[in-house]
Coordinates of C-alpha atoms and ligand atoms in Angstrom, one line a residue:
M1 CA 12.4 -1.1 -6.6
V2 CA 9.8 1.2 -8.0
E3 CA 10.7 3.8 -10.6
L4 CA 8.7 6.2 -12.7
K5 CA 10.6 8.0 -15.4
N6 CA 9.1 11.1 -17.0
V7 CA 5.6 9.7 -16.6
D8 CA 2.5 11.4 -17.9
V9 CA -1.1 10.1 -17.7
F10 CA -3.7 11.7 -19.9
Y11 CA -7.3 10.6 -19.6
K12 CA -8.9 11.2 -23.0
E13 CA -12.4 10.7 -21.5
S14 CA -12.1 13.7 -19.2
G15 CA -9.4 15.6 -21.0
V16 CA -7.4 15.6 -17.7
D17 CA -3.6 15.4 -17.3
A18 CA -3.7 13.2 -14.2
L19 CA 0.1 13.0 -13.9
R20 CA 2.6 15.2 -15.5
D21 CA 6.3 14.4 -15.8
V22 CA 6.4 12.4 -12.7
N23 CA 9.8 11.0 -11.6
I24 CA 9.9 8.9 -8.5
R25 CA 12.4 6.2 -7.3
I26 CA 11.6 4.1 -4.3
N27 CA 14.3 1.6 -3.3
D28 CA 13.7 -1.8 -1.8
G29 CA 13.0 -1.7 1.9
E30 CA 11.7 1.9 2.0
F31 CA 8.5 3.1 3.7
V32 CA 6.9 5.9 1.8
F33 CA 3.8 8.0 2.4
I34 CA 2.0 9.4 -0.7
V35 CA -0.2 12.3 0.1
G36 CA -2.2 14.8 -1.8
D37 CA -5.6 16.3 -2.1
S38 CA -8.5 14.7 -3.8
G39 CA -7.8 14.7 -7.6
A40 CA -4.1 15.1 -7.2
G41 CA -3.3 11.8 -9.0
K42 CA -2.7 9.3 -6.1
S43 CA -5.1 6.6 -7.5
T44 CA -3.7 7.1 -11.0
L45 CA -0.2 6.6 -9.6
L46 CA -1.2 3.4 -7.8
K47 CA -2.9 2.1 -11.0
L48 CA 0.3 2.5 -12.8
L49 CA 2.2 0.6 -10.2
T50 CA -0.2 -2.3 -10.3
N51 CA -0.2 -2.4 -14.1
E52 CA -4.0 -1.5 -14.3
L53 CA -3.2 1.5 -16.4
P54 CA -0.4 2.2 -18.9
P55 CA 1.4 5.6 -18.8
T56 CA 0.6 7.9 -21.8
N57 CA 4.3 8.7 -21.8
G58 CA 7.3 7.6 -19.8
R59 CA 8.3 4.3 -18.2
V60 CA 7.3 2.4 -15.1
F61 CA 9.5 -0.2 -13.4
V62 CA 8.2 -2.3 -10.4
N63 CA 10.0 -5.1 -8.6
G64 CA 12.3 -5.6 -11.5
Y65 CA 9.6 -5.6 -14.2
N66 CA 9.5 -3.1 -17.0
L67 CA 5.7 -2.6 -17.1
S68 CA 5.7 -1.3 -20.7
K69 CA 7.3 -4.6 -21.8
L70 CA 5.4 -6.9 -19.5
K71 CA 4.3 -10.0 -21.4
K72 CA 0.8 -11.3 -20.7
N73 CA 2.1 -14.6 -19.3
K74 CA 4.3 -12.7 -16.8
I75 CA 1.4 -10.6 -15.4
P76 CA 0.2 -13.2 -12.7
K77 CA 3.8 -13.5 -11.4
F78 CA 4.2 -9.7 -11.4
R79 CA 0.9 -9.2 -9.5
R80 CA 2.0 -11.7 -6.9
S81 CA 5.0 -9.5 -6.1
I82 CA 2.7 -6.9 -4.7
G83 CA 0.5 -7.2 -1.6
M84 CA -2.5 -4.8 -1.6
V85 CA -4.2 -3.4 1.5
F86 CA -7.5 -1.7 0.7
Q87 CA -9.5 1.0 2.4
D88 CA -12.6 -1.2 2.4
F89 CA -10.6 -4.3 3.7
R90 CA -12.1 -6.6 1.0
L91 CA -12.3 -9.7 3.3
I92 CA -14.5 -12.6 2.3
P93 CA -17.4 -12.5 4.8
G94 CA -18.1 -16.2 4.8
M95 CA -14.5 -17.1 5.7
T96 CA -12.8 -17.0 9.0
V97 CA -9.8 -14.8 9.6
F98 CA -7.6 -17.9 9.2
E99 CA -9.3 -18.8 5.9
N100 CA -9.2 -15.3 4.5
V101 CA -5.4 -15.3 4.9
A102 CA -5.0 -19.0 3.8
F103 CA -7.0 -18.3 0.7
V104 CA -4.4 -16.2 -1.0
L105 CA -1.8 -18.9 -0.4
R106 CA -4.1 -21.7 -1.7
V107 CA -4.6 -19.7 -4.9
I108 CA -0.9 -19.8 -5.6
D109 CA -0.7 -23.5 -4.7
K110 CA 1.3 -23.3 -1.5
P111 CA 1.5 -26.6 0.2
K112 CA -0.9 -27.2 3.2
R113 CA 2.1 -27.6 5.6
F114 CA 3.4 -24.2 4.6
I115 CA -0.1 -22.6 5.0
R116 CA -0.5 -24.1 8.5
Q117 CA 2.8 -22.4 9.5
R118 CA 2.6 -19.2 7.5
V119 CA -1.0 -18.1 8.5
P120 CA -0.4 -18.2 12.3
Y121 CA 2.9 -16.4 11.7
V122 CA 1.4 -13.5 9.9
L123 CA -1.7 -13.4 12.2
N124 CA 0.8 -13.2 15.1
L125 CA 2.6 -10.3 13.4
V126 CA -0.7 -8.3 13.3
K127 CA -1.5 -9.4 16.9
L128 CA -4.6 -11.4 15.9
A129 CA -3.5 -14.9 16.6
D130 CA -6.4 -15.3 19.1
R131 CA -9.0 -14.3 16.5
A132 CA -8.1 -16.9 13.8
K133 CA -11.5 -18.5 14.1
S134 CA -13.6 -15.3 14.0
Y135 CA -15.5 -14.1 11.0
P136 CA -15.0 -10.6 9.7
S137 CA -18.4 -9.5 11.0
Q138 CA -17.2 -10.3 14.5
L139 CA -14.3 -7.9 14.2
S140 CA -13.9 -4.2 14.6
G141 CA -12.8 -2.1 11.7
G142 CA -9.2 -1.9 13.0
E143 CA -9.1 -5.7 13.4
R144 CA -10.4 -6.2 9.9
Q145 CA -7.7 -4.0 8.5
R146 CA -5.1 -6.0 10.6
V147 CA -6.4 -9.1 8.7
G148 CA -6.0 -7.2 5.5
I149 CA -2.4 -6.5 6.3
A150 CA -1.8 -10.1 7.3
R151 CA -3.3 -11.2 4.0
A152 CA -1.2 -8.8 2.0
F153 CA 2.0 -10.0 3.6
A154 CA 1.1 -13.7 3.6
T155 CA 2.7 -14.3 0.2
D156 CA 5.8 -12.5 1.3
P157 CA 5.6 -9.9 -1.5
G158 CA 8.5 -7.5 -2.1
L159 CA 6.1 -4.5 -2.1
I160 CA 3.0 -3.7 -0.1
I161 CA 0.7 -1.0 -1.4
A162 CA -1.8 0.3 1.1
D163 CA -4.5 2.5 -0.4
E164 CA -6.0 4.7 2.3
P165 CA -5.8 1.8 4.8
T166 CA -7.0 4.0 7.7
G167 CA -9.9 5.5 5.8
N168 CA -12.6 3.3 7.3
I169 CA -11.4 2.9 10.8
D170 CA -11.6 4.8 14.1
P171 CA -9.0 7.6 13.9
R172 CA -7.5 6.5 17.3
L173 CA -6.7 3.1 15.7
S174 CA -5.1 4.6 12.6
Y175 CA -1.7 4.9 14.4
E176 CA -1.8 1.2 15.2
I177 CA -2.3 0.3 11.5
V178 CA 0.7 2.4 10.5
E179 CA 2.7 0.8 13.2
L180 CA 1.9 -2.6 11.9
L181 CA 2.8 -1.5 8.4
L182 CA 6.1 -0.3 9.8
D183 CA 6.6 -3.7 11.4
I184 CA 6.0 -5.4 8.1
N185 CA 8.5 -3.0 6.5
K186 CA 11.1 -4.1 9.1
C187 CA 10.4 -7.7 8.0
G188 CA 11.7 -6.7 4.6
A189 CA 8.8 -5.4 2.5
T190 CA 8.8 -2.1 0.8
V191 CA 5.7 -0.2 1.8
I192 CA 3.9 2.5 -0.1
M193 CA 1.0 4.0 1.8
V194 CA -1.4 6.5 0.3
T195 CA -3.2 8.7 2.8
H196 CA -4.8 12.1 3.1
E197 CA -4.4 12.0 6.9
H198 CA -1.8 14.7 7.5
D199 CA -1.8 14.1 11.2
L200 CA -0.6 10.6 10.7
V201 CA 2.1 11.6 8.3
Q202 CA 3.3 14.4 10.6
Y203 CA 3.4 12.0 13.5
F204 CA 5.4 9.2 11.9
G205 CA 7.5 11.2 9.5
G206 CA 9.8 9.5 7.0
R207 CA 9.7 9.9 3.3
I208 CA 6.8 11.8 2.0
I209 CA 5.8 12.3 -1.6
N210 CA 3.2 15.0 -2.0
L211 CA 1.3 15.1 -5.3
K212 CA -0.3 18.3 -6.4
N213 CA -2.3 18.7 -9.6
G214 CA -0.6 15.6 -11.0
Q215 CA 3.0 16.7 -10.2
V216 CA 5.4 15.8 -7.4
A217 CA 5.3 18.9 -5.3
F218 CA 7.5 17.5 -2.5
D219 CA 9.6 14.4 -2.1
D220 CA 11.8 14.3 1.0
F221 CA 12.2 13.1 4.5
I222 CA 10.6 14.8 7.4
A223 CA 11.2 14.1 11.1
G224 CA 8.3 12.5 12.9
K225 CA 6.9 13.6 16.3
T226 CA 8.0 10.3 17.7
N227 CA 11.7 11.2 17.4
A228 CA 11.8 15.0 16.9
A229 CA 11.2 18.1 19.0
D230 CA 7.6 19.1 18.8
D231 CA 8.0 22.0 16.4
E232 CA 6.2 22.6 13.1
S233 CA 9.4 23.5 11.1
Y234 CA 9.1 20.3 9.1
E235 CA 5.9 21.2 7.3
Y236 CA 6.0 19.6 3.9
G237 CA 3.4 21.9 2.3
G238 CA 0.4 19.6 2.6
D239 CA -2.9 21.3 2.7
S240 CA -5.6 19.9 4.8
E241 CA -8.7 19.0 2.9
Ligands
LIG324 P1 -6.7 11.1 -6.4 O1 -6.6 9.6 -6.2 O2 -5.5 11.9 -5.8 O3 -8.0 11.7 -5.8 P2 -7.0 10.5 -9.2 O4 -5.8 9.8 -9.7 O5 -8.2 9.7 -8.9 O6 -6.7 11.4 -7.9 O7 -7.5 11.6 -10.3 C1 -6.6 12.5 -10.9 C2 -7.4 13.3 -12.0 O8 -7.7 12.4 -13.0 C3 -8.7 13.9 -11.5 O9 -8.9 15.1 -12.1 C4 -9.8 12.8 -11.9 O10 -11.0 13.5 -12.2 C5 -9.1 12.3 -13.2 N1 -9.5 10.9 -13.4 C6 -9.2 9.9 -12.6 N2 -9.6 8.7 -13.1 C7 -10.2 9.0 -14.3 C8 -10.8 8.2 -15.3 N3 -10.9 6.8 -15.2 N4 -11.2 8.8 -16.4 C9 -11.1 10.1 -16.6 N5 -10.6 10.9 -15.7 C10 -10.1 10.4 -14.5

């Protein structure tokens, strides 16, 4: 569960109120898109959720942790309860696809036997079982991001945060990336995806949180084009950039 209660973030350096009185609750198992124009506060919101930034006011709860009271020795365990998917993939170039995914499991001391089973399982989920021995440089952008998703899910975190995961890949392949995140969501992970691609959001629908000038301007469900009549009546007020 993710909950922000009356959260403000004020950056002293720039004098900017990046978030103002934000209240959001995301239950376990949800899939949520976070949208908003540049400067709306999306990155600031993600930094709160990953405990990189404390709120100026208000409280933040993630995966059962009250982040304002998180003790230093609990931080590693908290971080492991979140899987991150980055816009720039962040794969290790000198490691194969298999090794990139196995690495995050080794870091947390998972037994070899577990790794030998888990890595093929997650690579299969993202339809890359046949590329296990390839290096990132031998993959397309879409394939690299599929590795990124496999890696994020390898540790079986309760929450996956995908920060503009389609930002660096061919727009035609963006849909496939969201579909994989939806598959992962069906496997039990809560998924929060930040994006500025309105077409994607309109296509898939679901719960949309639209930030504007640091405030929640819209937080509701919209019908997607996959399961709704092709009309524009479910506009959520997102401006295109
Ligand atoms: P988004 O991710 O939606 O583009 P951000 O959360 O990055 O928005 O930024 C929200 C506002 O806070 C912007 O006005 C930005 O200039 C400001 N801001 C972001 N990060 C910092 C920072 N580290 N120091 C000062 N101001 C910042």
